[in-house]
């Protein structure tokens, strides 16, 4: 693909924003914040992706989905690169992505609680303070409790609303 | 290859990477054995997720071990095609699962060490080590939070749960010293600035363990005989308990029987 005919980078980002996450198809790969860079290197399109969790089984599917989406748009020379650093954080979820999660029934991560924030939360909890308030994505109540720190995928925890009594997933802060 | 590799004996670096990777692999496999057997569904899911994190981390560490070794061995080749004597994990992680309490106590004792190791590794002179550590640290912080909470809940729980947790602690504590024992390999990578000396992580681990055991109303075993340090034994040197052989028999069977098989 010559310089004159190859698609613009903005256009490619727009295509990638239409590729759903294989585990939580309501959000896209760009909503999740895992596509770190898109760049042409001569005739090859290099897409840099960072894993959410080091053992996330969706990682290889994500790479396949990206490749397929780009091939369908006529891009033939694609190289996918893995980037570990800086490590992915749930803070990179877009605003739009958070709203989509909520509408889907998954409580989005609470801003600014990644890494250091979570440890601060633990210290506060050990000191007897209450934990962070996570609102029920169904009824909006803040009367919720944790069932398990883990959930149906590596990126989620299990919660329950004590008002509407529905269990729900909470997107872990990391 | 960066300057760090040139400055350290390559064999020592590979050996050290195998230790870190094998700890994650063997503990990950052990924890995965609970899949479908846990006392409640939420715990089953939690254990499976932790296993996944650990096996993911192992892929990164063993992948780097193969790269540094430079003989074309992949993470898969290292995981599936080495025999027990070539594994470098500490004895603690190959201990049998026992009951749920024993599994959790093993997890807590290891997580409290693991987090300190990874935090220190973020400052490694080798950027590849530092970036894997930064990635894994976030996951392991989460593991420690869970295992510490559960050790406290079950220790400070019913008479039965407390007894089981105390028993688990007494059985496992003699396997913790190996994590902090410095040998020639540790000293070589520490001198190159790649990793901290294991003994330097001890004070922080002690503080976490004492704080959690106290909250859990459990009795600290104090100074006990420590396995794997004296004589010629110890997982870090490849002298394992018989348990590792059973783990490998299950884990490696498919690649041994059908070499090169892929999904």
PDB file of N, CA, C and O in Angstrom, chain B residues 110-148:
ATOM      1  N   UNK B 110       2.850 -16.674  50.322  1.00  0.00           N
ATOM      2  CA  UNK B 110       3.560 -16.388  49.064  1.00  0.00           C
ATOM      3  C   UNK B 110       3.244 -14.979  48.552  1.00  0.00           C
ATOM      4  O   UNK B 110       4.148 -14.242  48.150  1.00  0.00           O
ATOM      5  N   UNK B 111       1.972 -14.586  48.551  1.00  0.00           N
ATOM      6  CA  UNK B 111       1.589 -13.252  48.057  1.00  0.00           C
ATOM      7  C   UNK B 111       2.358 -12.154  48.790  1.00  0.00           C
ATOM      8  O   UNK B 111       2.789 -11.171  48.179  1.00  0.00           O
ATOM      9  N   UNK B 112       2.495 -12.314  50.112  1.00  0.00           N
ATOM     10  CA  UNK B 112       3.159 -11.283  50.921  1.00  0.00           C
ATOM     11  C   UNK B 112       4.638 -11.146  50.526  1.00  0.00           C
ATOM     12  O   UNK B 112       5.207 -10.059  50.591  1.00  0.00           O
ATOM     13  N   UNK B 113       5.238 -12.255  50.090  1.00  0.00           N
ATOM     14  CA  UNK B 113       6.608 -12.231  49.552  1.00  0.00           C
ATOM     15  C   UNK B 113       6.617 -11.683  48.123  1.00  0.00           C
ATOM     16  O   UNK B 113       7.420 -10.826  47.758  1.00  0.00           O
ATOM     17  N   UNK B 114       5.691 -12.181  47.321  1.00  0.00           N
ATOM     18  CA  UNK B 114       5.622 -11.854  45.894  1.00  0.00           C
ATOM     19  C   UNK B 114       5.503 -10.349  45.678  1.00  0.00           C
ATOM     20  O   UNK B 114       6.174  -9.767  44.833  1.00  0.00           O
ATOM     21  N   UNK B 115       4.643  -9.707  46.470  1.00  0.00           N
ATOM     22  CA  UNK B 115       4.421  -8.266  46.286  1.00  0.00           C
ATOM     23  C   UNK B 115       5.696  -7.480  46.576  1.00  0.00           C
ATOM     24  O   UNK B 115       6.028  -6.546  45.855  1.00  0.00           O
ATOM     25  N   UNK B 116       6.422  -7.891  47.602  1.00  0.00           N
ATOM     26  CA  UNK B 116       7.663  -7.171  47.933  1.00  0.00           C
ATOM     27  C   UNK B 116       8.704  -7.382  46.834  1.00  0.00           C
ATOM     28  O   UNK B 116       9.421  -6.461  46.466  1.00  0.00           O
ATOM     29  N   UNK B 117       8.780  -8.594  46.318  1.00  0.00           N
ATOM     30  CA  UNK B 117       9.721  -8.882  45.235  1.00  0.00           C
ATOM     31  C   UNK B 117       9.411  -8.013  44.017  1.00  0.00           C
ATOM     32  O   UNK B 117      10.287  -7.354  43.459  1.00  0.00           O
ATOM     33  N   UNK B 118       8.141  -8.000  43.613  1.00  0.00           N
ATOM     34  CA  UNK B 118       7.764  -7.268  42.396  1.00  0.00           C
ATOM     35  C   UNK B 118       7.968  -5.768  42.560  1.00  0.00           C
ATOM     36  O   UNK B 118       8.413  -5.083  41.640  1.00  0.00           O
ATOM     37  N   UNK B 119       7.656  -5.246  43.737  1.00  0.00           N
ATOM     38  CA  UNK B 119       7.871  -3.811  43.980  1.00  0.00           C
ATOM     39  C   UNK B 119       9.335  -3.468  43.806  1.00  0.00           C
ATOM     40  O   UNK B 119       9.676  -2.463  43.191  1.00  0.00           O
ATOM     41  N   UNK B 120      10.209  -4.310  44.353  1.00  0.00           N
ATOM     42  CA  UNK B 120      11.649  -4.046  44.233  1.00  0.00           C
ATOM     43  C   UNK B 120      12.098  -4.192  42.781  1.00  0.00           C
ATOM     44  O   UNK B 120      12.956  -3.444  42.302  1.00  0.00           O
ATOM     45  N   UNK B 121      11.515  -5.148  42.059  1.00  0.00           N
ATOM     46  CA  UNK B 121      11.934  -5.400  40.674  1.00  0.00           C
ATOM     47  C   UNK B 121      11.549  -4.268  39.724  1.00  0.00           C
ATOM     48  O   UNK B 121      12.100  -4.164  38.623  1.00  0.00           O
ATOM     49  N   UNK B 122      10.613  -3.445  40.125  1.00  0.00           N
ATOM     50  CA  UNK B 122      10.241  -2.312  39.269  1.00  0.00           C
ATOM     51  C   UNK B 122      11.441  -1.380  39.060  1.00  0.00           C
ATOM     52  O   UNK B 122      11.466  -0.602  38.121  1.00  0.00           O
ATOM     53  N   UNK B 123      12.413  -1.457  39.961  1.00  0.00           N
ATOM     54  CA  UNK B 123      13.623  -0.632  39.835  1.00  0.00           C
ATOM     55  C   UNK B 123      14.790  -1.434  39.246  1.00  0.00           C
ATOM     56  O   UNK B 123      15.944  -1.026  39.349  1.00  0.00           O
ATOM     57  N   UNK B 124      14.492  -2.572  38.625  1.00  0.00           N
ATOM     58  CA  UNK B 124      15.545  -3.418  38.059  1.00  0.00           C
ATOM     59  C   UNK B 124      16.375  -2.680  37.009  1.00  0.00           C
ATOM     60  O   UNK B 124      15.850  -1.844  36.262  1.00  0.00           O
ATOM     61  N   UNK B 125      17.651  -3.015  36.939  1.00  0.00           N
ATOM     62  CA  UNK B 125      18.520  -2.412  35.922  1.00  0.00           C
ATOM     63  C   UNK B 125      18.181  -2.929  34.526  1.00  0.00           C
ATOM     64  O   UNK B 125      18.573  -2.341  33.528  1.00  0.00           O
ATOM     65  N   UNK B 126      17.455  -4.045  34.458  1.00  0.00           N
ATOM     66  CA  UNK B 126      17.029  -4.569  33.159  1.00  0.00           C
ATOM     67  C   UNK B 126      15.588  -4.122  32.911  1.00  0.00           C
ATOM     68  O   UNK B 126      14.684  -4.543  33.624  1.00  0.00           O
ATOM     69  N   UNK B 127      15.368  -3.255  31.904  1.00  0.00           N
ATOM     70  CA  UNK B 127      14.015  -2.717  31.687  1.00  0.00           C
ATOM     71  C   UNK B 127      12.967  -3.798  31.409  1.00  0.00           C
ATOM     72  O   UNK B 127      11.786  -3.613  31.710  1.00  0.00           O
ATOM     73  N   UNK B 128      13.398  -4.932  30.839  1.00  0.00           N
ATOM     74  CA  UNK B 128      12.424  -6.004  30.551  1.00  0.00           C
ATOM     75  C   UNK B 128      11.902  -6.605  31.842  1.00  0.00           C
ATOM     76  O   UNK B 128      10.739  -6.948  31.975  1.00  0.00           O
ATOM     77  N   UNK B 129      12.792  -6.737  32.826  1.00  0.00           N
ATOM     78  CA  UNK B 129      12.383  -7.241  34.139  1.00  0.00           C
ATOM     79  C   UNK B 129      11.468  -6.228  34.817  1.00  0.00           C
ATOM     80  O   UNK B 129      10.412  -6.580  35.349  1.00  0.00           O
ATOM     81  N   UNK B 130      11.843  -4.952  34.738  1.00  0.00           N
ATOM     82  CA  UNK B 130      11.068  -3.900  35.403  1.00  0.00           C
ATOM     83  C   UNK B 130       9.646  -3.822  34.851  1.00  0.00           C
ATOM     84  O   UNK B 130       8.689  -3.647  35.602  1.00  0.00           O
ATOM     85  N   UNK B 131       9.501  -3.987  33.531  1.00  0.00           N
ATOM     86  CA  UNK B 131       8.144  -3.830  32.986  1.00  0.00           C
ATOM     87  C   UNK B 131       7.258  -5.045  33.270  1.00  0.00           C
ATOM     88  O   UNK B 131       6.059  -4.887  33.492  1.00  0.00           O
ATOM     89  N   UNK B 132       7.812  -6.230  33.324  1.00  0.00           N
ATOM     90  CA  UNK B 132       6.996  -7.387  33.718  1.00  0.00           C
ATOM     91  C   UNK B 132       6.573  -7.220  35.182  1.00  0.00           C
ATOM     92  O   UNK B 132       5.416  -7.463  35.551  1.00  0.00           O
ATOM     93  N   UNK B 133       7.511  -6.755  36.022  1.00  0.00           N
ATOM     94  CA  UNK B 133       7.207  -6.581  37.443  1.00  0.00           C
ATOM     95  C   UNK B 133       6.093  -5.557  37.649  1.00  0.00           C
ATOM     96  O   UNK B 133       5.190  -5.762  38.463  1.00  0.00           O
ATOM     97  N   UNK B 134       6.153  -4.451  36.885  1.00  0.00           N
ATOM     98  CA  UNK B 134       5.133  -3.407  37.038  1.00  0.00           C
ATOM     99  C   UNK B 134       3.760  -3.939  36.661  1.00  0.00           C
ATOM    100  O   UNK B 134       2.744  -3.605  37.282  1.00  0.00           O
ATOM    101  N   UNK B 135       3.744  -4.793  35.650  1.00  0.00           N
ATOM    102  CA  UNK B 135       2.474  -5.395  35.212  1.00  0.00           C
ATOM    103  C   UNK B 135       1.952  -6.352  36.292  1.00  0.00           C
ATOM    104  O   UNK B 135       0.788  -6.299  36.693  1.00  0.00           O
ATOM    105  N   UNK B 136       2.821  -7.231  36.750  1.00  0.00           N
ATOM    106  CA  UNK B 136       2.413  -8.278  37.701  1.00  0.00           C
ATOM    107  C   UNK B 136       2.078  -7.706  39.077  1.00  0.00           C
ATOM    108  O   UNK B 136       1.218  -8.233  39.780  1.00  0.00           O
ATOM    109  N   UNK B 137       2.727  -6.624  39.446  1.00  0.00           N
ATOM    110  CA  UNK B 137       2.523  -6.072  40.784  1.00  0.00           C
ATOM    111  C   UNK B 137       1.065  -5.713  41.031  1.00  0.00           C
ATOM    112  O   UNK B 137       0.516  -5.950  42.110  1.00  0.00           O
ATOM    113  N   UNK B 138       0.422  -5.140  40.016  1.00  0.00           N
ATOM    114  CA  UNK B 138      -0.978  -4.733  40.177  1.00  0.00           C
ATOM    115  C   UNK B 138      -1.856  -5.954  40.439  1.00  0.00           C
ATOM    116  O   UNK B 138      -2.787  -5.916  41.248  1.00  0.00           O
ATOM    117  N   UNK B 139      -1.564  -7.038  39.730  1.00  0.00           N
ATOM    118  CA  UNK B 139      -2.370  -8.248  39.900  1.00  0.00           C
ATOM    119  C   UNK B 139      -2.121  -8.861  41.271  1.00  0.00           C
ATOM    120  O   UNK B 139      -3.049  -9.317  41.953  1.00  0.00           O
ATOM    121  N   UNK B 140      -0.867  -8.859  41.671  1.00  0.00           N
ATOM    122  CA  UNK B 140      -0.507  -9.508  42.940  1.00  0.00           C
ATOM    123  C   UNK B 140      -0.985  -8.683  44.144  1.00  0.00           C
ATOM    124  O   UNK B 140      -1.340  -9.245  45.181  1.00  0.00           O
ATOM    125  N   UNK B 141      -1.052  -7.360  43.993  1.00  0.00           N
ATOM    126  CA  UNK B 141      -1.616  -6.527  45.075  1.00  0.00           C
ATOM    127  C   UNK B 141      -3.046  -6.982  45.349  1.00  0.00           C
ATOM    128  O   UNK B 141      -3.488  -7.066  46.496  1.00  0.00           O
ATOM    129  N   UNK B 142      -3.741  -7.291  44.279  1.00  0.00           N
ATOM    130  CA  UNK B 142      -5.120  -7.763  44.378  1.00  0.00           C
ATOM    131  C   UNK B 142      -5.176  -9.155  45.029  1.00  0.00           C
ATOM    132  O   UNK B 142      -6.047  -9.438  45.845  1.00  0.00           O
ATOM    133  N   UNK B 143      -4.231 -10.017  44.674  1.00  0.00           N
ATOM    134  CA  UNK B 143      -4.182 -11.361  45.277  1.00  0.00           C
ATOM    135  C   UNK B 143      -3.961 -11.258  46.777  1.00  0.00           C
ATOM    136  O   UNK B 143      -4.605 -11.964  47.568  1.00  0.00           O
ATOM    137  N   UNK B 144      -3.016 -10.387  47.154  1.00  0.00           N
ATOM    138  CA  UNK B 144      -2.679 -10.256  48.575  1.00  0.00           C
ATOM    139  C   UNK B 144      -3.864  -9.711  49.365  1.00  0.00           C
ATOM    140  O   UNK B 144      -4.137 -10.169  50.477  1.00  0.00           O
ATOM    141  N   UNK B 145      -4.566  -8.780  48.768  1.00  0.00           N
ATOM    142  CA  UNK B 145      -5.717  -8.215  49.469  1.00  0.00           C
ATOM    143  C   UNK B 145      -6.727  -9.318  49.781  1.00  0.00           C
ATOM    144  O   UNK B 145      -7.243  -9.413  50.894  1.00  0.00           O
ATOM    145  N   UNK B 146      -6.949 -10.170  48.798  1.00  0.00           N
ATOM    146  CA  UNK B 146      -7.918 -11.242  48.988  1.00  0.00           C
ATOM    147  C   UNK B 146      -7.409 -12.272  49.995  1.00  0.00           C
ATOM    148  O   UNK B 146      -8.133 -12.652  50.921  1.00  0.00           O
ATOM    149  N   UNK B 147      -6.167 -12.742  49.816  1.00  0.00           N
ATOM    150  CA  UNK B 147      -5.692 -13.814  50.700  1.00  0.00           C
ATOM    151  C   UNK B 147      -5.567 -13.310  52.139  1.00  0.00           C
ATOM    152  O   UNK B 147      -5.895 -14.036  53.079  1.00  0.00           O
ATOM    153  N   UNK B 148      -5.142 -12.050  52.318  1.00  0.00           N
ATOM    154  CA  UNK B 148      -5.038 -11.510  53.680  1.00  0.00           C
ATOM    155  C   UNK B 148      -6.423 -11.418  54.314  1.00  0.00           C
ATOM    156  O   UNK B 148      -6.623 -11.828  55.466  1.00  0.00           O
TER     157      UNK B 148
END
